[in-house]
mmCIF file with all atom_site columns, C-alpha atoms in Angstrom:
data_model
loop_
_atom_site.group_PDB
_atom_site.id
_atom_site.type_symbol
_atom_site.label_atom_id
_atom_site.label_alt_id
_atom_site.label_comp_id
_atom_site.label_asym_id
_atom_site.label_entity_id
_atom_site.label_seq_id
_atom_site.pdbx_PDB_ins_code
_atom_site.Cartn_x
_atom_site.Cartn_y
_atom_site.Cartn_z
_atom_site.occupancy
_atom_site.B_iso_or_equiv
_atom_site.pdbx_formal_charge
_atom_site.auth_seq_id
_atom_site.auth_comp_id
_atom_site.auth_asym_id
_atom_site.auth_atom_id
_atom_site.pdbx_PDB_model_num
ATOM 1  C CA . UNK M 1 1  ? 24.438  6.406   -10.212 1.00 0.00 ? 258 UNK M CA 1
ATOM 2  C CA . UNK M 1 2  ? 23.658  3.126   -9.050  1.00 0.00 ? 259 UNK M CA 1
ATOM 3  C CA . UNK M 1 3  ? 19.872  1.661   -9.778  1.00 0.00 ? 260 UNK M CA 1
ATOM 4  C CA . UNK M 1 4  ? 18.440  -1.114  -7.976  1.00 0.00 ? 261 UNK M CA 1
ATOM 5  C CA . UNK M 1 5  ? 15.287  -2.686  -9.429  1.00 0.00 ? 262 UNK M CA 1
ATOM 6  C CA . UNK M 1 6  ? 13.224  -4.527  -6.523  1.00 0.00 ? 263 UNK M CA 1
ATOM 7  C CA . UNK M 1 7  ? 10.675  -7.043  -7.735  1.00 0.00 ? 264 UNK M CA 1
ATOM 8  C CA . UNK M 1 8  ? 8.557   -8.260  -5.106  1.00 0.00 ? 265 UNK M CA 1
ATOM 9  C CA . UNK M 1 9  ? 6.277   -11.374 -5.871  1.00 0.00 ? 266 UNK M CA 1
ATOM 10 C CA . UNK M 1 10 ? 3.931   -11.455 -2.704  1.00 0.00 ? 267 UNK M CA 1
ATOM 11 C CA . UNK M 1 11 ? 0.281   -12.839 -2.434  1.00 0.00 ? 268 UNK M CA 1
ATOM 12 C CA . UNK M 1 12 ? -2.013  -11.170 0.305   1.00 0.00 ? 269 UNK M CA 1
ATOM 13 C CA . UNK M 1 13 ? -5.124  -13.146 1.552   1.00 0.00 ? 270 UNK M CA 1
ATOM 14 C CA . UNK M 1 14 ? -8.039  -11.501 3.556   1.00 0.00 ? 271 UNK M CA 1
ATOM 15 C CA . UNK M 1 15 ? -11.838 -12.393 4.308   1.00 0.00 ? 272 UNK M CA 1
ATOM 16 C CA . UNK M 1 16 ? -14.417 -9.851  5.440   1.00 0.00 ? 273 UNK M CA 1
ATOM 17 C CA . UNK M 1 17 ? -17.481 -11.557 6.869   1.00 0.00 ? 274 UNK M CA 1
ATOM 18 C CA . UNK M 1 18 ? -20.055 -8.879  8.180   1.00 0.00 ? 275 UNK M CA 1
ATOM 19 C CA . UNK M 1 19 ? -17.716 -6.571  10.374  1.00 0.00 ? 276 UNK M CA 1
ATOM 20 C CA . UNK M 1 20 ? -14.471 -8.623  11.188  1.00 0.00 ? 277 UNK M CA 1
ATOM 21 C CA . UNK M 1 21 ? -11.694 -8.812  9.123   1.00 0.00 ? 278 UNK M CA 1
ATOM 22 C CA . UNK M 1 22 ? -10.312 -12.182 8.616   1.00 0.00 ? 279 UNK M CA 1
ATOM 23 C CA . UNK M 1 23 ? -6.383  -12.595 8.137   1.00 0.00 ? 280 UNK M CA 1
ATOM 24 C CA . UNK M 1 24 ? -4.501  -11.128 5.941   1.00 0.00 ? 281 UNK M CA 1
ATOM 25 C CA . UNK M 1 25 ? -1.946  -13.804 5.345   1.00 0.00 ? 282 UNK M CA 1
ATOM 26 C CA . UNK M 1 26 ? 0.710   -13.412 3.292   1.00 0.00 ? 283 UNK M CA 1
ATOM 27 C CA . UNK M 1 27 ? 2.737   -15.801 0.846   1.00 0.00 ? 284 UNK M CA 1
ATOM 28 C CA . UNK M 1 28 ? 5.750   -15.144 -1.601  1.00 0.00 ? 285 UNK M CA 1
ATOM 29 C CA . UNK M 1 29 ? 6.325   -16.421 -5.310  1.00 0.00 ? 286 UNK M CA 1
ATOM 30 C CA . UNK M 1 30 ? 3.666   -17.076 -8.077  1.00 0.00 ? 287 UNK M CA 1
ATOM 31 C CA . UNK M 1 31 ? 0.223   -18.245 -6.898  1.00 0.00 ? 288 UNK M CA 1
ATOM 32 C CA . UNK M 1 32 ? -0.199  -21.773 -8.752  1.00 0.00 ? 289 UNK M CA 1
ATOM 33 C CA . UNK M 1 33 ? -3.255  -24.313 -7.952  1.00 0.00 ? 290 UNK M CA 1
ATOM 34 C CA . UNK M 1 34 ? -0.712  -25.942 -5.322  1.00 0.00 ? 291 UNK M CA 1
ATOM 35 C CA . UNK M 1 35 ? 0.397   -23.182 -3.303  1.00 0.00 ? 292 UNK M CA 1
ATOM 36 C CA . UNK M 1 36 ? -3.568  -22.475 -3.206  1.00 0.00 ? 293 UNK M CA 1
ATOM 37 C CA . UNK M 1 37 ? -4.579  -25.737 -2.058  1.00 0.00 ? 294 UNK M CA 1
ATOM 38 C CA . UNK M 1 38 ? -2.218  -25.346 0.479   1.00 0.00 ? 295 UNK M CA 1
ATOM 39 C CA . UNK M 1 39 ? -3.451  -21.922 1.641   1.00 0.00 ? 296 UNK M CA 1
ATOM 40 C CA . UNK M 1 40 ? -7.101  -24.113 2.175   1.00 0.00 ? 297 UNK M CA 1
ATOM 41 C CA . UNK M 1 41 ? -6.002  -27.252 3.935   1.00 0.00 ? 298 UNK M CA 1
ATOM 42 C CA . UNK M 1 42 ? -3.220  -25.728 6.234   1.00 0.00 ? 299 UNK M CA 1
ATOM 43 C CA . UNK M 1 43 ? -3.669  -22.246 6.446   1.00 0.00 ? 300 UNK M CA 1
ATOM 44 C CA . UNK M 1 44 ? -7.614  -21.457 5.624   1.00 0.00 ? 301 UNK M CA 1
ATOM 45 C CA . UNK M 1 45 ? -8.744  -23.356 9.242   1.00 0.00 ? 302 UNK M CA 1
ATOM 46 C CA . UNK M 1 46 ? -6.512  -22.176 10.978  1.00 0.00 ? 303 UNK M CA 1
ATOM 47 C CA . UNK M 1 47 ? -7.807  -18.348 10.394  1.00 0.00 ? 304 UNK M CA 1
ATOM 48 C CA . UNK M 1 48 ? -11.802 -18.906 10.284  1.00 0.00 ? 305 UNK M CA 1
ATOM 49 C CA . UNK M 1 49 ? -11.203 -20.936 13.754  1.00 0.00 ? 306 UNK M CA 1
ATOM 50 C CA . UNK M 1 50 ? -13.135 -17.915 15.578  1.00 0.00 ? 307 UNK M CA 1
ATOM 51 C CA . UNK M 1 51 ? -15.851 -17.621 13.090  1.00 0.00 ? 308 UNK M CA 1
ATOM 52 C CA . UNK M 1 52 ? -18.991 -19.806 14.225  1.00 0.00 ? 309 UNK M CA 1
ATOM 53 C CA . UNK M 1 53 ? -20.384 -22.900 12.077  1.00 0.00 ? 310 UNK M CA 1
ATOM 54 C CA . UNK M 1 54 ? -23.634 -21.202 11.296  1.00 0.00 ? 311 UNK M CA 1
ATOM 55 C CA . UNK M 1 55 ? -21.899 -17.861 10.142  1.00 0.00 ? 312 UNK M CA 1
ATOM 56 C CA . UNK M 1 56 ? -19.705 -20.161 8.103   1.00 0.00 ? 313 UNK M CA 1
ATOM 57 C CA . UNK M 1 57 ? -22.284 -22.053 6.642   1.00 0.00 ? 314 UNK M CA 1
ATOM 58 C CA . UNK M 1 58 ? -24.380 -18.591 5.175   1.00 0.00 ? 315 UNK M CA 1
ATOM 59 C CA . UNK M 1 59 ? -21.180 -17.202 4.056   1.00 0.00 ? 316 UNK M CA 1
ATOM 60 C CA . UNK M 1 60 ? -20.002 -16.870 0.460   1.00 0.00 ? 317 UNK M CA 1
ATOM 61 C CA . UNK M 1 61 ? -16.103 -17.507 -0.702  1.00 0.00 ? 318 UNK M CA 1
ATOM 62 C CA . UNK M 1 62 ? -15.422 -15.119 -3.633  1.00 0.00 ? 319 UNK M CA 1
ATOM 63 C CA . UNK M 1 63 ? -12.953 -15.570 -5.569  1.00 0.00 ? 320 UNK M CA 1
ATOM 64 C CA . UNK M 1 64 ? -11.170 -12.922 -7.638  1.00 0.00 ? 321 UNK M CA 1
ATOM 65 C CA . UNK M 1 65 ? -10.385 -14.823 -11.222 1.00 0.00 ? 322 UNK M CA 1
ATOM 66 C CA . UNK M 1 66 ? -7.043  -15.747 -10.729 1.00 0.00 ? 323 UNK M CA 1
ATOM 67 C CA . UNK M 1 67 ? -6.556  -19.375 -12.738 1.00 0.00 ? 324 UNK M CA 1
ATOM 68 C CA . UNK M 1 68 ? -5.570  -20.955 -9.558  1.00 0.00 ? 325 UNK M CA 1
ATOM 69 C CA . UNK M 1 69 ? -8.399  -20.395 -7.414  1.00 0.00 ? 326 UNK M CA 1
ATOM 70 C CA . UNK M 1 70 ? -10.260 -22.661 -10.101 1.00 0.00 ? 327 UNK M CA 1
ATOM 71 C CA . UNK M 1 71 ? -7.996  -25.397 -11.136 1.00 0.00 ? 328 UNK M CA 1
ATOM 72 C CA . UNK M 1 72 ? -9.686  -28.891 -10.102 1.00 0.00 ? 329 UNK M CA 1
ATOM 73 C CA . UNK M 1 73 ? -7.558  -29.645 -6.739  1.00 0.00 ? 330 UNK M CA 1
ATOM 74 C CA . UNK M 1 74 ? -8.871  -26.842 -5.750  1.00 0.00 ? 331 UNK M CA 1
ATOM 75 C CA . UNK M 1 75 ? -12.708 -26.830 -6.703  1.00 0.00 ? 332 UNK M CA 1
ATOM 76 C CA . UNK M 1 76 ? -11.928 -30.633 -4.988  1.00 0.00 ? 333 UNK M CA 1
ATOM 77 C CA . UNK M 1 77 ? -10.505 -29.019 -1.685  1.00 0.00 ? 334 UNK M CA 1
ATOM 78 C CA . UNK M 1 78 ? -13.421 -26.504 -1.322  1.00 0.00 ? 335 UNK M CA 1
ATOM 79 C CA . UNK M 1 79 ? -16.200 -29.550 -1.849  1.00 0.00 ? 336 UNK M CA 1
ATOM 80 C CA . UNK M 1 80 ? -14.114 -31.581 1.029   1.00 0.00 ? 337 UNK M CA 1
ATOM 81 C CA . UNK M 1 81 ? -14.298 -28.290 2.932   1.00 0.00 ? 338 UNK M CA 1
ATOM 82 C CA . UNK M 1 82 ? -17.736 -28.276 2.627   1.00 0.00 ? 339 UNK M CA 1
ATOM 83 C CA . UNK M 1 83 ? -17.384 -24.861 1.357   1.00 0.00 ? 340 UNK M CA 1
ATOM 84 C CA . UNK M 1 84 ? -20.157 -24.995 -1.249  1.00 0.00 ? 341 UNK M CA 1
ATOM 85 C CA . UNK M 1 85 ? -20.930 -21.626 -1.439  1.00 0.00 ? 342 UNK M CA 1
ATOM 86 C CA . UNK M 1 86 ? -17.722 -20.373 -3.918  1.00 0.00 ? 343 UNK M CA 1
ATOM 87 C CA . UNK M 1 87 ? -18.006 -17.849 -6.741  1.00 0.00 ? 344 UNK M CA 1
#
């Protein structure tokens, strides 16, 4: 018998803000602080383009612990986003 191991490496992204789901978007490989920062300046817009400035600006981004959500570029990328409220 023939056994085939499948690893798959895949990130999933998703916002909830009040009742709307934002996303998901999905990326392959290992999250690192790069791919992340990415995710923020190309991606990020892009998906919260519907949400309204004053919903955006009483909203909180949490963040779930992984190391690359709070390596420097990115804790730099969120300030340039404006994005001030992060946990």
């Amino acid at each position: 018998m023939k056994c085939i191991k499948l690893l798959l490496n895949l990130n999933i992204w998703c916002g909830i803000l009040i009742n709307e789901i934002i996303g998901p978007y999905f990326s392959e490989g290992t999250l690192t602080p790069g791919m992340y920062k990415a995710f923020l300046q190309n991606e990020l817009p892009y998906l919260l383009k519907e949400i309204s400035l004053n919903q955006l600006q009483n909203a909180w981004f949490q963040h779930d612990g992984a190391p690359p959500h709070y390596a420097l570029i990115v804790r730099a990328r969120l300030t340039d986003m404006s994005l001030n409220r992060w946990i």
